[in-house]
PDB file of C-alpha atoms in Angstrom:
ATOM      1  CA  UNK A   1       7.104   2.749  -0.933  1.00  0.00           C
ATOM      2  CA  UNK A   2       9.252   2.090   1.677  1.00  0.00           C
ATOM      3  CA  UNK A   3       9.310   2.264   5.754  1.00  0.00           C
ATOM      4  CA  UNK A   4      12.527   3.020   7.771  1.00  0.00           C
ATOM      5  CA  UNK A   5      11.940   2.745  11.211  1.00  0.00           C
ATOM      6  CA  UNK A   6       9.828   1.993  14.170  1.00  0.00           C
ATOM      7  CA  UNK A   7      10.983   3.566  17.593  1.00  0.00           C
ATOM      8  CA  UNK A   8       8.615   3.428  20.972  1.00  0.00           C
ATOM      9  CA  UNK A   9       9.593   6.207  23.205  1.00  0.00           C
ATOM     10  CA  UNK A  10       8.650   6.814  26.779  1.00  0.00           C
ATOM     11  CA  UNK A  11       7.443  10.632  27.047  1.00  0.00           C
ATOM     12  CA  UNK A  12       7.973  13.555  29.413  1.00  0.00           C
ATOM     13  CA  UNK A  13       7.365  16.980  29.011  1.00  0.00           C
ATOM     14  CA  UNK A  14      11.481  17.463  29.297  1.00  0.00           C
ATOM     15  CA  UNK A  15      12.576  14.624  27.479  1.00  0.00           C
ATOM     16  CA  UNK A  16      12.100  11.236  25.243  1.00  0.00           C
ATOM     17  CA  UNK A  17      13.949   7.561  26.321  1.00  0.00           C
ATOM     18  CA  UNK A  18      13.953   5.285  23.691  1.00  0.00           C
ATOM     19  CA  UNK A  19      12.588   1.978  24.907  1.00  0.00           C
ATOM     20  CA  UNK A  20      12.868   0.357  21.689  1.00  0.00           C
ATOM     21  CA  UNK A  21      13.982   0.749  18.046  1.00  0.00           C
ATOM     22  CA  UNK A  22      13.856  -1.419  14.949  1.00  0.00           C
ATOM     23  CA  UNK A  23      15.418  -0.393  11.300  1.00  0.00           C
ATOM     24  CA  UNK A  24      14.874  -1.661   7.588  1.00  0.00           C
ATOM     25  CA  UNK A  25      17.842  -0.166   6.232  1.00  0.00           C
ATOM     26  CA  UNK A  26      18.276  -2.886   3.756  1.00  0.00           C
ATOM     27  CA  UNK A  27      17.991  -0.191   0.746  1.00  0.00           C
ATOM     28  CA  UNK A  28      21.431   1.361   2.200  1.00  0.00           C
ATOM     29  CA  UNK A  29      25.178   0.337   1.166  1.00  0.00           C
ATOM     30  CA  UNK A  30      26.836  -1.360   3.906  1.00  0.00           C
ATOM     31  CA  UNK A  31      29.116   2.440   4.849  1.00  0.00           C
ATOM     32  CA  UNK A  32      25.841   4.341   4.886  1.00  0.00           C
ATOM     33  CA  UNK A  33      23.836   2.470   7.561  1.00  0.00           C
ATOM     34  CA  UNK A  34      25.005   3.910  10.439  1.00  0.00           C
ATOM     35  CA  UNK A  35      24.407   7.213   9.351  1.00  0.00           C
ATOM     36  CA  UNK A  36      21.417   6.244   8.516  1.00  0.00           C
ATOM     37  CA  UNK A  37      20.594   4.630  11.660  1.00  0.00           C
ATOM     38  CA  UNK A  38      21.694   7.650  13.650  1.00  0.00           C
ATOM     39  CA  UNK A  39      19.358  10.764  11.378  1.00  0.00           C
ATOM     40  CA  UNK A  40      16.458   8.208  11.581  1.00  0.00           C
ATOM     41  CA  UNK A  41      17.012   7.923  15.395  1.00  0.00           C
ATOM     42  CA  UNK A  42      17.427  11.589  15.610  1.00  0.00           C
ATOM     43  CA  UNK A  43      14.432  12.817  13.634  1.00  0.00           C
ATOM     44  CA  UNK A  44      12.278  10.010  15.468  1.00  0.00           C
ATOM     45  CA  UNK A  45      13.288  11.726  19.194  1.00  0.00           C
ATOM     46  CA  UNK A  46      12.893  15.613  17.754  1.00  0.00           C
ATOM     47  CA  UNK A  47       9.534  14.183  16.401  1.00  0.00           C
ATOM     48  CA  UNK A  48       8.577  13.043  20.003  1.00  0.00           C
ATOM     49  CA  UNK A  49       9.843  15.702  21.860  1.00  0.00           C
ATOM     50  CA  UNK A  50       7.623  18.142  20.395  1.00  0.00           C
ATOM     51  CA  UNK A  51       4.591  16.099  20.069  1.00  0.00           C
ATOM     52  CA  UNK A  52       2.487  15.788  23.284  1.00  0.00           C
ATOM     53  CA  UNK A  53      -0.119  12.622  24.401  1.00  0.00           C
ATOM     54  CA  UNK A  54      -3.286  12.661  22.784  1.00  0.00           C
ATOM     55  CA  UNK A  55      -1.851  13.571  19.202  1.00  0.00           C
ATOM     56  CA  UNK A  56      -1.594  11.839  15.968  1.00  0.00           C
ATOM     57  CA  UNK A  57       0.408  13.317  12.887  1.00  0.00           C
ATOM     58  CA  UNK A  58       2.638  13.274  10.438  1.00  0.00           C
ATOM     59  CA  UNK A  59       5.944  15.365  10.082  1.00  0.00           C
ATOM     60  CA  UNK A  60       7.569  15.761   6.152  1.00  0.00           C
ATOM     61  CA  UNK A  61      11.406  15.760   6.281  1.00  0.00           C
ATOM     62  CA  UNK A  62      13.012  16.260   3.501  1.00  0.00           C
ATOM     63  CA  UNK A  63      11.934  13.097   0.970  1.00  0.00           C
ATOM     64  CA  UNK A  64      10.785  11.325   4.534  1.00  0.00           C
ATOM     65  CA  UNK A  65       7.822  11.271   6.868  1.00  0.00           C
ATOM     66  CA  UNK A  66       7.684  10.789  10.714  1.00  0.00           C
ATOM     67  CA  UNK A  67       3.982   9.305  11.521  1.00  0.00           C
ATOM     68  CA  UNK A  68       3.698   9.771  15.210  1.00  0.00           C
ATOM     69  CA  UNK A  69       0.981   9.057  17.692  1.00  0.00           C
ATOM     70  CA  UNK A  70       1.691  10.024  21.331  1.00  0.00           C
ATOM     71  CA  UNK A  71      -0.776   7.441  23.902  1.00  0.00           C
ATOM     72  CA  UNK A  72      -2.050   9.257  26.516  1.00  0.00           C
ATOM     73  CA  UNK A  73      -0.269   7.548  29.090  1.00  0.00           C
ATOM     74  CA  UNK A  74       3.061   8.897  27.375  1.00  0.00           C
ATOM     75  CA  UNK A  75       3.683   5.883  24.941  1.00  0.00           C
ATOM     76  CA  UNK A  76       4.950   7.154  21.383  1.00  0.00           C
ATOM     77  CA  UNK A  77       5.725   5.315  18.846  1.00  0.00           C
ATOM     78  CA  UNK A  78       7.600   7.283  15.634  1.00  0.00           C
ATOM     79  CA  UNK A  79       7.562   5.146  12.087  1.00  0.00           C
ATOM     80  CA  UNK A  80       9.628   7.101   9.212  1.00  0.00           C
ATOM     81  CA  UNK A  81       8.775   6.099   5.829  1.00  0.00           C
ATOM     82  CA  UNK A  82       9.411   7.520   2.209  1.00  0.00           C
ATOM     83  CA  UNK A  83       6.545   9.851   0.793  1.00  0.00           C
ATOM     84  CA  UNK A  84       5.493   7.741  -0.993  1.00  0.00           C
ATOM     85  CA  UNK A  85       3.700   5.224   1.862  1.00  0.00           C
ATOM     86  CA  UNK A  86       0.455   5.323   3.205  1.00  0.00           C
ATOM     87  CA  UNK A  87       0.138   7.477   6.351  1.00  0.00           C
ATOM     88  CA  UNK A  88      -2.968   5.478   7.153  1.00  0.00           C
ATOM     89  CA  UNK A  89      -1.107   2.305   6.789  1.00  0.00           C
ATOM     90  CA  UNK A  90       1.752   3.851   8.535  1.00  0.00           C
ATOM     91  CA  UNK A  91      -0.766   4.506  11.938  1.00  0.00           C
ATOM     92  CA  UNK A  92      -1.381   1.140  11.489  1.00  0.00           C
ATOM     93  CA  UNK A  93       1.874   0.010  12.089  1.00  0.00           C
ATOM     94  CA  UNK A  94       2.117   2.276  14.816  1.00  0.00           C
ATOM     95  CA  UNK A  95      -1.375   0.846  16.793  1.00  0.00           C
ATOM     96  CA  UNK A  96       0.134  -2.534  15.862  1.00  0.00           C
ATOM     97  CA  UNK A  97       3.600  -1.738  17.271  1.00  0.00           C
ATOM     98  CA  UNK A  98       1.785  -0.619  20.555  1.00  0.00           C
ATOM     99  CA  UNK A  99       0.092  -3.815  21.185  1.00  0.00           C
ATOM    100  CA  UNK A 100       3.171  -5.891  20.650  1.00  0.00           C
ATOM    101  CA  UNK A 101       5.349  -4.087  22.400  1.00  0.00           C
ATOM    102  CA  UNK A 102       3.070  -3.956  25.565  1.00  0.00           C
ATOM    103  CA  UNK A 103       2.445  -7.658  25.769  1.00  0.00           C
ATOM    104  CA  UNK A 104       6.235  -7.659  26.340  1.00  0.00           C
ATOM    105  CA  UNK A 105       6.662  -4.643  28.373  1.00  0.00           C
ATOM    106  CA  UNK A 106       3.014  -3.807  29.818  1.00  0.00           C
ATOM    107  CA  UNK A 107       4.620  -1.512  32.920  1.00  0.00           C
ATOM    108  CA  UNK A 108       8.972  -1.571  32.736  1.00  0.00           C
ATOM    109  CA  UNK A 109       8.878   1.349  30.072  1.00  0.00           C
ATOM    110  CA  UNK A 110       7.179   3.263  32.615  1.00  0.00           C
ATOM    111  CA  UNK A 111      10.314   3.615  34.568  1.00  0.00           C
ATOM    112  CA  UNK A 112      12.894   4.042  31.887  1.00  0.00           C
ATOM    113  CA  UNK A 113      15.108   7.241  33.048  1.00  0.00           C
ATOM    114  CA  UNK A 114      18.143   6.721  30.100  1.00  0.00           C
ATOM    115  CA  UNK A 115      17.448   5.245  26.296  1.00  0.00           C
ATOM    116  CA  UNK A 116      17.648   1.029  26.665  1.00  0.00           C
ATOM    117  CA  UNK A 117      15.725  -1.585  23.909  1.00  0.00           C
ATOM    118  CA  UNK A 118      13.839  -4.058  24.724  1.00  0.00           C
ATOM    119  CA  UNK A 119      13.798  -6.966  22.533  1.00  0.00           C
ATOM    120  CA  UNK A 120      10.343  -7.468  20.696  1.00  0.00           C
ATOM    121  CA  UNK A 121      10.775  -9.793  17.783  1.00  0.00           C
ATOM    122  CA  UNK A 122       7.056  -9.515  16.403  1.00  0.00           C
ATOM    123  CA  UNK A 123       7.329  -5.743  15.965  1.00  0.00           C
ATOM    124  CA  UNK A 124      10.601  -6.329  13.882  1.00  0.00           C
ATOM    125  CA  UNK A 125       8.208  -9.167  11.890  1.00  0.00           C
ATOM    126  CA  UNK A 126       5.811  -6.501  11.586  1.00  0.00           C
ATOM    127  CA  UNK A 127       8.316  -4.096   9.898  1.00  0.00           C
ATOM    128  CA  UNK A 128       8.786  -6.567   7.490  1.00  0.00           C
ATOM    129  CA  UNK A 129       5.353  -7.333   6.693  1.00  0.00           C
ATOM    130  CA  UNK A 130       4.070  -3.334   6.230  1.00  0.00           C
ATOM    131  CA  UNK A 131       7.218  -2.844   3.449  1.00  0.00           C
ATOM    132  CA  UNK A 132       4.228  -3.957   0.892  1.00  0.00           C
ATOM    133  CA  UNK A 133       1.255  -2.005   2.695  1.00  0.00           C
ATOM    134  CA  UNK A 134      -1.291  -3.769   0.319  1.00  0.00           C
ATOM    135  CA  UNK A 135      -0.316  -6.912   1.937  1.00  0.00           C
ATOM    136  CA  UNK A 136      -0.384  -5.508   5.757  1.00  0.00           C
ATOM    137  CA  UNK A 137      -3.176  -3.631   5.268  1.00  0.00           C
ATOM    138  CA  UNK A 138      -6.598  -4.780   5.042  1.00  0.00           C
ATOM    139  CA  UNK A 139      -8.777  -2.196   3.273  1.00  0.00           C
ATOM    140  CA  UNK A 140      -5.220  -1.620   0.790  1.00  0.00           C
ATOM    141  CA  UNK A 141      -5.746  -5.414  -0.392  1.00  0.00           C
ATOM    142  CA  UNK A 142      -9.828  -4.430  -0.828  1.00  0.00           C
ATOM    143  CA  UNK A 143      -8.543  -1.822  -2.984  1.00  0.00           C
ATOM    144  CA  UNK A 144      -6.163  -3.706  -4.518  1.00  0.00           C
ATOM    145  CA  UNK A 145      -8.233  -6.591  -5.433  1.00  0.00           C
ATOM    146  CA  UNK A 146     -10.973  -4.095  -5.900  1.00  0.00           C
ATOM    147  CA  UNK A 147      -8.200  -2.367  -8.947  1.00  0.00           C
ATOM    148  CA  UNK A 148      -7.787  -6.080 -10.521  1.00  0.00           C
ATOM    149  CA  UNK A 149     -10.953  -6.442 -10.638  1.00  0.00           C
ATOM    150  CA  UNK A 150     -12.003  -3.234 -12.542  1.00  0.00           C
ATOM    151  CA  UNK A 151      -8.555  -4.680 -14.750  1.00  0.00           C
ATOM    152  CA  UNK A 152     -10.758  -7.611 -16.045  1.00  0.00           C
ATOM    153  CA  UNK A 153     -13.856  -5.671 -16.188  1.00  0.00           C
ATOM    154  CA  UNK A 154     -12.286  -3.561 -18.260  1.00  0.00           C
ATOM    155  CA  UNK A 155     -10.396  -5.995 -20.184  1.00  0.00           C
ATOM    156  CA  UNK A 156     -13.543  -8.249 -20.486  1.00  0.00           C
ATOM    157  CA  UNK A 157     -15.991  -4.709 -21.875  1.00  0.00           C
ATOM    158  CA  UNK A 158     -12.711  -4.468 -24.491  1.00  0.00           C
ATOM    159  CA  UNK A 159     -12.979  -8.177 -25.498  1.00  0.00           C
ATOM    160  CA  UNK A 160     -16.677  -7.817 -25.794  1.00  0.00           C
ATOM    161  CA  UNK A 161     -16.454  -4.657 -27.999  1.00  0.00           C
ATOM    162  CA  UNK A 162     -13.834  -6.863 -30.634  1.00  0.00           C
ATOM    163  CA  UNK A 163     -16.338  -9.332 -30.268  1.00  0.00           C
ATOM    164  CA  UNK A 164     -19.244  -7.493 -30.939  1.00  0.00           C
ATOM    165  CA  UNK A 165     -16.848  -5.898 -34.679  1.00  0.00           C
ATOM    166  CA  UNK A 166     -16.492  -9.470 -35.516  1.00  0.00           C
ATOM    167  CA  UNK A 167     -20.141  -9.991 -35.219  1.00  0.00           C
ATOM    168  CA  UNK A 168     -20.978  -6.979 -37.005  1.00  0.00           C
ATOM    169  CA  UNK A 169     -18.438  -7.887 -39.703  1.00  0.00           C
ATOM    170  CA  UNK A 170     -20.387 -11.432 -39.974  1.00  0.00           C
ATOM    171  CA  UNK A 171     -23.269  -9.524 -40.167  1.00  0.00           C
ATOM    172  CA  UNK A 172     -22.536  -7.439 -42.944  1.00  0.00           C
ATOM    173  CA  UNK A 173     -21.207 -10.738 -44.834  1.00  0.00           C
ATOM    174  CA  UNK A 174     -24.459 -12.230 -44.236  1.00  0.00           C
ATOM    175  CA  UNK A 175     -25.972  -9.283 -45.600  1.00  0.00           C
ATOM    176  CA  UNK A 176     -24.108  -9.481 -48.837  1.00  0.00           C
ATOM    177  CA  UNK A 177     -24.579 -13.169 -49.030  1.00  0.00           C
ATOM    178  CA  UNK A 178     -28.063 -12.227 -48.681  1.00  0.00           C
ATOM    179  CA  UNK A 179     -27.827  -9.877 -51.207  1.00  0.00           C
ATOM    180  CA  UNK A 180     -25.554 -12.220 -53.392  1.00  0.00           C
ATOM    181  CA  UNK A 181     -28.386 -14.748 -52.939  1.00  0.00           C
ATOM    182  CA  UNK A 182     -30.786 -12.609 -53.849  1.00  0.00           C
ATOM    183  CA  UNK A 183     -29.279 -11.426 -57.571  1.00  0.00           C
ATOM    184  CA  UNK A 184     -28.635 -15.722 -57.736  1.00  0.00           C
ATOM    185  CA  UNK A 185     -32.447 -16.641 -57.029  1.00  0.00           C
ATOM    186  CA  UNK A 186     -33.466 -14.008 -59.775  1.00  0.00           C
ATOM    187  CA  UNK A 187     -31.196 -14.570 -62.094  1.00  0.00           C
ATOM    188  CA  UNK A 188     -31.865 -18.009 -62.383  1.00  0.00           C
ATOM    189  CA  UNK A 189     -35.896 -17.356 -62.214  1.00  0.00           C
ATOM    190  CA  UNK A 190     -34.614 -15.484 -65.165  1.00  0.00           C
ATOM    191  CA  UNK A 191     -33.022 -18.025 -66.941  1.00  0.00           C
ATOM    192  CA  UNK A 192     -35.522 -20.631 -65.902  1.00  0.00           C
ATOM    193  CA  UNK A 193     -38.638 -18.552 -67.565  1.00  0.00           C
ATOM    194  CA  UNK A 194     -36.494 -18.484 -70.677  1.00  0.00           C
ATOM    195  CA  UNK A 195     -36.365 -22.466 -70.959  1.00  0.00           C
ATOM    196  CA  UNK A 196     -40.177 -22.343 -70.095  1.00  0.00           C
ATOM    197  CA  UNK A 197     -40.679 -20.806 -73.356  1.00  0.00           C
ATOM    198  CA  UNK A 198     -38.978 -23.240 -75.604  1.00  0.00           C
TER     199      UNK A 198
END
C-alpha cells in the first residue's frame, strides 16, 4: 500500500490552479522522479477538471487511484495511491489535508489565477504518516488490533485443544493404571486366599 501524492487545487468551471502539491516518490530511482512527478501532477489536474464541487470519488488509472473530493466552495484536493490503499483512508487524508492547508491559507487560494505552492509542512507530515493507513487511521488500528486479537484467540482455542489431548491421553493412562490396579488387587486377593488355606 502506498500513497503518491497530495495536490489542493483551486476550481473553476474552465480550469484547475494548483495551490499546493506534495510527493512520496521515495519508491522511484533517482532518473524516474521527475517523470513521475509530472504524470502524478497531470492525472491529479485531469482528475479535477472534470470533477465538480459537491463530489467525492475515486478514479482507477492504470495500477493507480485518484481519490478526489471537490468542497463546495471550489477547494479540491486529489491524493493518488496504489490499488492497493484504502479509499476510505485515502478521504481521510484528503479532509485532513483540507484543514491544514486552510489554517495556512484560509482566503489567498481564493485568488490564485496561475499554478503557485504554498508551503504547508503538516500536510507533507501527514503524507508520511497515512503511508501505513493502520497507523493514520483510527477504525484501521480497531481492526487491526481487533485481527491480533482474534490471532491469540485463535492461538489460545489451539493451545487449549493440545491441552485438552494431553489430558485425555492422562486420562486414558489413568484408566489403564486403573485397570492395571485392578488385575494387581485381585491377583493378590488371589494369592492371599491361597496362604489362608495353609
Amino acid at each position: 500500500m502506498k500513497l503518491y501524492s497530495v495536490m489542493l487545487f483551486k476550481w473553476t468551471p474552465e480550469k484547475v490552479f494548483t495551490v499546493f502539491h506534495s510527493y512520496e516518490l521515495s519508491s522511484f530511482g533517482w532518473l524516474q522522479k521527475g517523470s513521475v512527478q509530472e504524470v502524478l501532477t497531470f492525472v491529479s489536474k485531469e482528475v479535477a477538471k472534470r470533477s465538480n464541487p459537491g463530489e467525492r470519488q475515486t478514479v482507477a488509472n492504470q495500477e493507480h487511484y485518484a481519490h478526489i473530493i471537490v468542497r463546495p466552495d471550489q477547494l479540491a484536493c486529489v491524493v493518488v495511491s496504489d490499488q492497493e490503499y484504502p479509499a476510505r483512508v485515502a478521504f481521510s487524508l484528503i479532509l485532513s489535508a483540507f484543514d491544514e492547508f486552510l489554517k495556512v491559507n484560509p482566503e489567498e487560494w481564493k485568488r490564485a489565477e496561475k499554478d503557485t505552492t504554498v508551503s504547508v509542512p503538516p500536510i507533507d507530515k501527514l503524507l508520511l504518516e497515512y503511508q501505513d493507513p493502520s497507523k493514520a487511521d483510527k477504525i484501521m488500528q480497531i481492526q487491526k488490533d481487533l485481527d491480533e486479537t482474534k490471532g491469540v484467540l485463535i492461538k489460545s482455542i489451539d493451545q487449549l485443544l493440545e491441552r485438552g489431548e494431553k489430558l485425555e491421553t492422562l486420562a486414558q493412562r489413568s484408566e489403564d493404571l486403573s485397570l492395571s490396579t485392578k488385575q494387581f488387587v485381585s491377583r493378590s486377593k488371589e494369592l492371599n486366599s491361597c496362604c489362608l488355606i495353609l
